[in-house]
Amino acid sequence: MKKRVYRVRMQYIFEGVFEVVAKSREEARQKVIQNCGLVLAWNIRSTLPDEEVNWAFSTHPDVRTGRITVQEEQTE
């Protein structure tokens, strides 16, 4: 029986907010861009001090499957 290798495009969408202490919208935006993010298989992260940031994200992403293509056939 022949098996195939399939490439499945996926999107994992985490949506939430970072609350940061800042003097302006632009400063808040820059702080989040430069200091906050998500590391797969790890956690939501921030390099800002705890008193300057708080976050609220669902730990269950919206999962979307995209196009599926055959990469190659394999024989057993």
Coordinates of C-alpha atoms in Angstrom, one line a residue:
M1 CA 0.0 0.0 0.0
K2 CA 1.4 3.4 -1.0
K3 CA 1.4 6.2 1.5
R4 CA 1.8 9.9 0.8
V5 CA 3.3 12.7 2.7
Y6 CA 0.8 15.6 3.0
R7 CA 1.6 19.2 3.8
V8 CA -1.2 20.7 5.9
R9 CA -1.2 24.5 6.3
M10 CA -2.4 25.5 9.7
Q11 CA -3.1 28.7 11.6
Y12 CA -3.3 28.9 15.4
I13 CA -4.8 32.2 16.3
F14 CA -4.3 33.5 19.9
E15 CA -6.2 36.6 20.6
G16 CA -6.0 38.7 23.7
V17 CA -4.6 41.9 25.2
F18 CA -1.6 43.3 26.9
E19 CA -2.2 46.1 29.4
V20 CA 0.9 48.2 29.7
V21 CA 1.8 51.4 31.6
A22 CA 2.8 54.1 29.1
K23 CA 2.7 57.8 28.5
S24 CA 1.1 57.6 25.1
R25 CA -0.6 55.1 22.7
E26 CA 2.6 55.0 20.6
E27 CA 4.7 54.2 23.7
A28 CA 2.3 51.5 24.6
R29 CA 2.4 50.1 21.1
Q30 CA 6.2 50.1 21.0
K31 CA 6.5 48.5 24.5
V32 CA 4.2 45.6 23.3
I33 CA 6.0 45.2 20.0
Q34 CA 9.5 45.2 21.6
N35 CA 8.8 43.4 24.9
C36 CA 5.8 41.1 24.6
G37 CA 4.9 38.0 22.7
L38 CA 4.1 34.3 22.5
V39 CA 6.6 31.4 22.5
L40 CA 5.2 28.2 21.2
A41 CA 5.2 25.3 23.7
W42 CA 6.2 27.8 26.4
N43 CA 4.0 30.7 27.5
I44 CA 2.9 34.3 26.9
R45 CA 5.9 36.4 27.7
S46 CA 7.0 39.9 28.5
T47 CA 10.4 41.4 29.4
L48 CA 8.6 44.3 31.1
P49 CA 8.5 44.5 34.9
D50 CA 5.4 42.9 36.4
E51 CA 4.1 46.2 37.6
E52 CA 4.1 47.6 34.0
V53 CA 2.3 44.8 32.2
N54 CA -0.7 42.4 32.5
W55 CA -2.0 40.1 29.9
A56 CA -5.2 38.2 29.2
F57 CA -5.1 35.6 26.5
S58 CA -7.1 32.4 25.9
T59 CA -4.9 29.4 26.1
H60 CA -7.1 27.7 23.5
P61 CA -6.4 29.1 20.0
D62 CA -8.8 29.4 17.1
V63 CA -7.5 26.6 14.9
R64 CA -7.9 26.9 11.1
T65 CA -6.9 24.3 8.5
G66 CA -5.7 25.6 5.2
R67 CA -4.7 24.0 1.9
I68 CA -3.6 20.4 1.9
T69 CA -1.1 19.3 -0.8
V70 CA 0.6 16.0 -1.6
Q71 CA 4.4 16.3 -1.2
E72 CA 5.6 12.9 -2.3
E73 CA 4.5 9.3 -2.4
Q74 CA 6.2 6.6 -0.3
T75 CA 6.1 2.8 -0.7
E76 CA 6.3 0.4 2.2

